[in-house]
Coordinates of C-alpha atoms in Angstrom, one line a residue:
M240 CA 11.3 16.5 14.0
I241 CA 9.6 13.2 14.4
N242 CA 11.9 10.3 15.4
I243 CA 11.4 7.0 13.6
G244 CA 12.3 3.4 14.7
M245 CA 12.4 0.9 11.9
V246 CA 11.5 -2.8 12.5
G247 CA 12.4 -5.1 9.6
V248 CA 15.4 -4.4 7.3
G249 CA 14.4 -6.6 4.3
A250 CA 14.1 -6.0 0.6
I251 CA 11.7 -3.0 0.8
S252 CA 13.8 -1.2 3.4
G253 CA 16.4 0.1 1.0
I254 CA 14.2 2.8 -0.6
Y255 CA 12.8 3.7 2.9
L256 CA 16.3 4.1 4.2
K257 CA 17.3 6.3 1.3
N258 CA 14.2 8.5 1.3
I259 CA 14.0 9.0 5.1
T260 CA 17.7 10.0 5.3
E261 CA 18.0 11.9 2.0
T262 CA 14.5 13.3 0.9
F263 CA 12.1 13.9 3.8
K264 CA 13.4 16.6 6.0
E265 CA 10.9 16.4 8.9
I266 CA 11.6 12.9 10.0
R267 CA 14.7 11.3 11.4
L268 CA 15.6 7.6 11.6
V269 CA 17.1 7.0 15.0
A270 CA 17.0 3.2 15.3
V271 CA 16.8 -0.1 13.3
C272 CA 16.0 -3.6 14.3
D273 CA 16.0 -6.9 12.4
L274 CA 16.1 -10.6 13.4
I275 CA 19.2 -10.9 11.3
R276 CA 21.5 -8.4 13.0
E277 CA 23.8 -8.1 10.0
R278 CA 21.1 -6.4 8.1
A279 CA 20.5 -3.8 10.8
E280 CA 24.3 -3.2 11.0
K281 CA 24.6 -2.7 7.3
A282 CA 21.7 -0.3 7.3
A283 CA 23.1 1.6 10.2
A284 CA 26.5 1.9 8.6
N285 CA 25.3 2.9 5.2
Y286 CA 22.7 5.5 6.4
N287 CA 24.3 6.7 9.7
V288 CA 21.6 5.3 11.9
P289 CA 22.7 5.9 15.5
K290 CA 21.0 2.9 17.2
I291 CA 20.7 -0.8 16.6
Y292 CA 18.4 -3.0 18.7
D293 CA 18.4 -6.8 18.8
T294 CA 14.7 -7.1 19.5
M295 CA 11.7 -5.0 18.6
H296 CA 10.7 -4.7 22.3
E297 CA 14.0 -3.0 23.1
L298 CA 13.3 -0.6 20.3
F299 CA 9.8 0.1 21.5
A300 CA 11.2 0.9 25.0
D301 CA 13.3 3.7 23.6
P302 CA 11.7 7.0 24.8
E303 CA 13.3 8.9 21.9
I304 CA 11.2 7.1 19.3
D305 CA 7.9 8.6 18.4
L306 CA 6.8 6.5 15.5
V307 CA 7.5 2.9 14.6
L308 CA 7.9 1.9 10.9
N309 CA 6.8 -1.7 10.5
L310 CA 8.5 -3.2 7.5
T311 CA 8.1 -6.9 8.4
R312 CA 6.4 -9.5 6.3
P313 CA 2.5 -9.3 6.0
Y314 CA 1.8 -12.2 8.4
E315 CA 4.1 -10.4 11.0
H316 CA 2.4 -7.0 10.7
F317 CA -0.2 -7.7 13.4
E318 CA 2.1 -8.8 16.2
V319 CA 4.7 -6.1 15.5
S320 CA 2.1 -3.3 15.3
K321 CA 0.2 -4.6 18.3
A322 CA 3.4 -4.6 20.4
A323 CA 4.4 -1.1 19.3
L324 CA 0.9 0.2 20.2
M325 CA 1.0 -1.5 23.5
A326 CA 4.3 0.3 24.2
G327 CA 2.7 3.6 23.4
K328 CA 4.2 4.2 20.0
H329 CA 2.4 5.5 16.9
V330 CA 2.7 3.0 14.0
Y331 CA 3.1 3.2 10.2
S332 CA 3.0 -0.2 8.6
E333 CA 3.8 -1.5 5.2
K334 CA 0.7 -2.9 3.5
P335 CA -1.6 -4.5 4.4
L336 CA -2.6 -3.3 7.8
G337 CA -3.1 -6.9 8.9
A338 CA -3.2 -10.3 7.3
S339 CA -6.9 -10.7 8.1
L340 CA -9.9 -8.5 8.8
E341 CA -9.9 -9.6 12.4
E342 CA -6.3 -8.5 12.8
G343 CA -7.1 -5.1 11.4
Q344 CA -10.1 -4.7 13.7
A345 CA -8.0 -5.6 16.7
L346 CA -5.3 -3.0 15.8
V347 CA -7.8 -0.3 15.2
A348 CA -9.5 -0.9 18.5
L349 CA -6.1 -0.9 20.3
A350 CA -5.0 2.4 18.6
E351 CA -8.3 4.1 19.5
E352 CA -8.1 2.8 23.1
K353 CA -4.5 4.1 23.4
G354 CA -5.1 7.4 21.6
L355 CA -2.4 6.6 19.1
M356 CA -2.0 7.1 15.4
L357 CA -2.1 4.0 13.2
G358 CA -1.9 3.7 9.4
G359 CA 0.4 2.9 6.6
A360 CA 1.2 2.0 3.0
P361 CA 0.7 2.1 0.2
D362 CA 1.5 5.8 -0.2
T363 CA 1.9 5.7 -4.0
F364 CA -1.5 7.4 -4.3
M365 CA 0.1 10.5 -2.9
G366 CA 2.5 10.7 -5.8
A367 CA 2.4 12.8 -8.9
G368 CA 0.5 10.2 -11.0
I369 CA -2.6 9.4 -9.0
Q370 CA -2.8 13.0 -7.6
T371 CA -2.8 14.4 -11.1
C372 CA -5.5 11.8 -12.1
R373 CA -7.5 12.9 -9.0
E374 CA -7.4 16.6 -10.1
L375 CA -8.4 15.7 -13.6
I376 CA -11.4 13.7 -12.4
D377 CA -12.4 16.3 -9.8
K378 CA -12.3 19.1 -12.4
G379 CA -14.7 17.1 -14.6
M380 CA -12.2 16.2 -17.4
I381 CA -14.0 12.9 -18.0
G382 CA -17.4 14.1 -16.8
E383 CA -19.3 12.1 -14.2
V384 CA -17.4 9.0 -13.2
I385 CA -19.4 5.8 -14.1
G386 CA -16.8 3.1 -13.5
C387 CA -13.3 1.7 -13.6
R388 CA -11.4 -1.4 -14.6
A389 CA -8.0 -2.6 -13.3
A390 CA -5.9 -5.7 -13.5
M391 CA -2.6 -6.9 -12.1
I392 CA -1.5 -9.9 -14.1
C393 CA 1.8 -11.9 -13.6
R394 CA 3.1 -15.4 -13.3
G395 CA 4.2 -15.1 -9.7
H396 CA 7.4 -14.2 -7.8
E397 CA 9.2 -17.6 -7.6
S398 CA 11.4 -16.9 -10.6
W399 CA 13.0 -13.7 -9.4
H400 CA 12.3 -13.0 -5.7
P401 CA 15.1 -14.2 -3.3
D402 CA 12.6 -15.6 -0.7
P403 CA 9.1 -15.9 -2.4
A404 CA 7.5 -18.5 -0.3
F405 CA 5.5 -16.1 1.9
Y406 CA 3.7 -14.8 -1.2
Y407 CA 1.7 -18.1 -1.2
Q408 CA 1.1 -18.3 2.5
Y409 CA -1.2 -16.7 5.0
G410 CA -1.2 -12.9 4.3
G411 CA 0.0 -13.4 0.8
G412 CA -1.5 -13.9 -2.7
P413 CA -1.9 -11.4 -5.5
M414 CA -4.8 -9.6 -3.8
M415 CA -3.1 -9.0 -0.5
D416 CA 0.3 -8.3 -2.2
M417 CA -0.8 -6.0 -5.1
G418 CA -4.4 -5.3 -4.4
P419 CA -3.7 -2.6 -1.8
Y420 CA -2.1 -0.4 -4.5
Y421 CA -5.1 -0.7 -6.8
L422 CA -7.8 -0.4 -4.1
T423 CA -6.1 2.5 -2.4
A424 CA -5.9 4.3 -5.7
M425 CA -9.5 3.5 -6.5
V426 CA -10.9 4.9 -3.2
N427 CA -8.8 8.0 -3.6
L428 CA -10.2 8.5 -7.1
L429 CA -13.7 7.2 -6.8
G430 CA -14.5 7.3 -3.1
G431 CA -15.6 4.6 -0.6
I432 CA -16.7 1.1 -1.5
K433 CA -20.2 -0.2 -0.8
S434 CA -20.0 -3.9 -1.8
I435 CA -17.9 -6.5 -3.6
S436 CA -18.9 -9.6 -5.6
A437 CA -16.0 -11.9 -6.4
V438 CA -14.8 -15.3 -7.4
C439 CA -11.4 -16.7 -6.2
K440 CA -9.4 -19.9 -6.8
K441 CA -6.0 -21.5 -6.5
S442 CA -4.9 -22.6 -10.0
F443 CA -1.9 -24.6 -8.7
A444 CA -1.6 -26.6 -5.5
T445 CA 2.2 -26.0 -5.3
R446 CA 4.8 -23.6 -6.7
T447 CA 8.5 -24.5 -7.4
I448 CA 11.0 -21.8 -6.6
T449 CA 13.5 -21.2 -9.4
S450 CA 15.3 -18.2 -8.0
Q451 CA 18.3 -18.3 -5.7
P452 CA 19.0 -19.2 -2.9
F453 CA 16.0 -21.5 -2.6
A454 CA 15.8 -22.9 -6.1
G455 CA 14.1 -26.2 -6.2
T456 CA 12.1 -25.7 -3.0
I457 CA 8.4 -26.6 -3.4
V458 CA 5.9 -24.3 -1.7
D459 CA 2.4 -25.3 -0.8
V460 CA -0.1 -22.7 -2.0
E461 CA -2.4 -21.6 0.9
V462 CA -4.2 -18.6 -0.6
P463 CA -6.1 -17.8 -3.7
T464 CA -3.9 -16.8 -6.7
Y465 CA -6.6 -16.0 -9.2
T466 CA -9.1 -13.4 -8.0
T467 CA -11.7 -11.3 -10.0
G468 CA -14.5 -9.2 -8.7
I469 CA -17.0 -6.4 -9.2
I470 CA -16.8 -3.4 -7.0
Q471 CA -19.8 -1.1 -6.2
F472 CA -18.8 2.3 -4.9
D473 CA -20.8 4.5 -2.6
S474 CA -21.1 7.0 -5.5
G475 CA -22.9 4.5 -7.7
A476 CA -19.8 3.9 -9.9
V477 CA -19.0 0.2 -10.7
G478 CA -15.5 -1.2 -11.1
T479 CA -13.7 -4.4 -11.7
L480 CA -10.4 -5.7 -10.3
F481 CA -8.5 -8.8 -11.4
T482 CA -5.3 -10.0 -9.7
T483 CA -3.4 -13.1 -10.4
F484 CA -0.1 -14.9 -10.0
D485 CA -1.1 -17.6 -12.5
V486 CA -1.0 -16.0 -15.9
C487 CA 1.7 -15.2 -18.5
Y488 CA 1.0 -11.8 -20.0
D489 CA 2.9 -9.0 -21.7
T490 CA 1.6 -6.2 -19.5
Q491 CA 1.4 -6.4 -15.7
A492 CA -0.5 -3.2 -14.8
H493 CA -3.8 -2.0 -16.2
F494 CA -6.1 0.8 -14.8
E495 CA -8.7 2.9 -16.5
V496 CA -11.4 5.2 -15.1
Y497 CA -14.5 5.8 -17.3
G498 CA -16.6 8.9 -17.3
T499 CA -19.6 10.3 -19.2
E500 CA -17.3 12.5 -21.3
G501 CA -14.1 10.5 -21.5
T502 CA -11.7 7.9 -20.3
L503 CA -8.7 8.3 -18.1
F504 CA -5.8 5.9 -18.4
V505 CA -4.3 5.8 -14.9
P506 CA -0.6 4.9 -14.4
D507 CA 0.6 1.8 -12.5
P508 CA -0.6 2.4 -8.9
N509 CA 2.5 0.6 -7.7
G510 CA 4.5 3.6 -8.8
F511 CA 4.4 7.3 -8.0
G512 CA 4.6 8.9 -11.5
G513 CA 3.1 8.6 -15.0
P514 CA 2.3 8.3 -17.8
I515 CA -1.3 9.5 -17.7
K516 CA -3.5 9.5 -20.8
L517 CA -6.8 11.1 -21.5
L518 CA -9.4 10.3 -24.3
R519 CA -12.3 12.7 -24.8
A520 CA -14.9 12.3 -27.5
E521 CA -14.2 15.7 -29.1
D522 CA -10.5 15.0 -29.3
G523 CA -10.8 11.8 -31.3
E524 CA -7.4 10.6 -30.0
I525 CA -5.6 9.8 -26.8
R526 CA -3.5 12.6 -25.3
E527 CA -0.8 12.3 -22.7
M528 CA -1.3 14.6 -19.8
P529 CA 1.5 16.4 -17.9
L530 CA 2.1 15.6 -14.2
M531 CA 0.9 18.4 -12.0
F532 CA 2.3 17.4 -8.7
D533 CA 5.6 16.6 -7.0
Y534 CA 6.9 13.1 -6.1
A535 CA 7.0 11.3 -9.5
E536 CA 10.1 9.3 -8.5
N537 CA 10.0 6.3 -6.1
S538 CA 9.0 8.2 -2.9
R539 CA 8.2 5.4 -0.5
A540 CA 8.2 7.0 3.0
L541 CA 6.0 9.9 1.7
G542 CA 3.1 8.5 3.7
L543 CA 5.3 8.1 6.7
A544 CA 6.4 11.8 6.4
D545 CA 2.7 12.7 6.0
M546 CA 1.8 10.9 9.2
A547 CA 4.7 12.6 11.0
K548 CA 3.4 16.0 9.8
S549 CA 0.0 15.2 11.1
L550 CA 1.4 14.2 14.5
E551 CA 3.3 17.5 14.6
T552 CA 0.5 19.8 13.4
G553 CA -2.7 18.0 14.2
R554 CA -3.9 18.1 10.6
V555 CA -5.6 15.1 8.9
C556 CA -3.3 12.2 8.1
R557 CA -3.8 10.9 4.5
T558 CA -2.5 7.5 5.4
D559 CA -4.3 6.7 8.6
Y560 CA -6.2 3.5 9.5
K561 CA -9.5 4.8 8.2
Q562 CA -8.1 4.3 4.8
T563 CA -5.9 1.3 5.4
F564 CA -8.7 -0.6 7.3
H565 CA -11.3 0.2 4.6
V566 CA -8.8 -1.2 2.0
L567 CA -8.1 -4.3 4.2
E568 CA -11.8 -5.0 4.5
A569 CA -12.1 -4.7 0.7
L570 CA -9.2 -7.1 0.2
E571 CA -10.9 -9.6 2.5
A572 CA -14.2 -9.0 0.8
F573 CA -13.0 -10.8 -2.3
P574 CA -12.4 -14.3 -0.8
R575 CA -15.4 -13.9 1.6
S576 CA -17.7 -13.1 -1.3
S577 CA -16.4 -16.0 -3.3
A578 CA -16.8 -18.4 -0.4
A579 CA -20.3 -17.3 0.4
G580 CA -21.4 -17.1 -3.2
K581 CA -22.9 -13.7 -2.8
P582 CA -21.9 -10.0 -2.5
Y583 CA -20.0 -8.8 0.5
R584 CA -21.4 -5.6 1.9
M585 CA -18.7 -3.3 3.4
K586 CA -19.1 -2.4 7.1
S587 CA -16.5 0.3 7.2
K588 CA -17.0 3.7 5.6
Y589 CA -14.5 5.8 3.8
K590 CA -14.3 9.5 2.9
R591 CA -11.5 10.7 0.8
K592 CA -8.7 12.7 2.5
P593 CA -7.5 16.0 1.2
A594 CA -5.6 16.0 -2.0
M595 CA -1.9 16.8 -2.0
K596 CA -0.9 20.4 -2.1
R597 CA 1.8 21.9 -4.3
N598 CA 4.4 22.6 -1.7
P599 CA 7.4 24.4 -3.3
V600 CA 10.0 22.6 -1.1
H601 CA 10.6 19.0 -2.0
G602 CA 10.7 16.8 1.1
I603 CA 8.6 19.1 3.3
L604 CA 4.8 18.4 3.4
D605 CA 1.9 20.7 3.8

């Protein structure tokens, strides 16, 4: 049993609390910490968490904790993960690994120096949807993969999120916020990325919050909110990715993988399930494909459980920094390519981790 200490009890924490305490049987939440103590107290009461800490450093000093779950905001990921690693704790962080390439590099170097495991979200690629797509691709159901196309299109978060300002500040923007889901799914389906050519811009200098409790607050936009680019994979496949917070559109998620013998319509990579659709020339029509793996429901903390299992057994971790750093570099490649006016050539390399196995017991990993 791997003991978890959670830092940050904000909006995303609810599903983690539920799944850690109710679904995944090989991890145990022993402590929570939040700058707003009432949040930690509520979580502890609702999910029977034995310890509450006022500061993350007190939590890191607890010898009972093996693995720190970093659920803070993107621009806080670096300092929290760094402090946890310095204290000798393994770290699983919400996406992205860091708010910049330099932050990611520093965390990787520190983890390697300390001999500690570092990685994190998104873990949606481990769910039934993307894993079924991977099996269909690997079995040749669309022939040789030649490319992909994905888009995440919405008008921003200021109309519904209770505290949306950080989405437009350092570490935010549609690429840093939603890009990790798409790029993580892409590298798991198509393999490592070789280069990216992109154009980015800010369509609006400010955004006005209309959701409560900060309705009427004007937020300065510090990051690109309209990003589009071409991705060249190591395999030779070519993809496109478009993310924006600036556009009114009827469908938010779009993801297709093209092969020499067919097209695979991939489900929203922000989720764990389906639907999955397949079009092959000889069929003449689109067919919906059955899910062939477990974890179709919202299974956040699946990646955390996978890291814990790898700590326990020594097997490969599907969510380690080799993946999260490659994705972070790709996220950063979009604005860097746009600023330079030329393709960004990736420096990190990525090799796909083992696919999920069909373990008969829900909540226990291979």
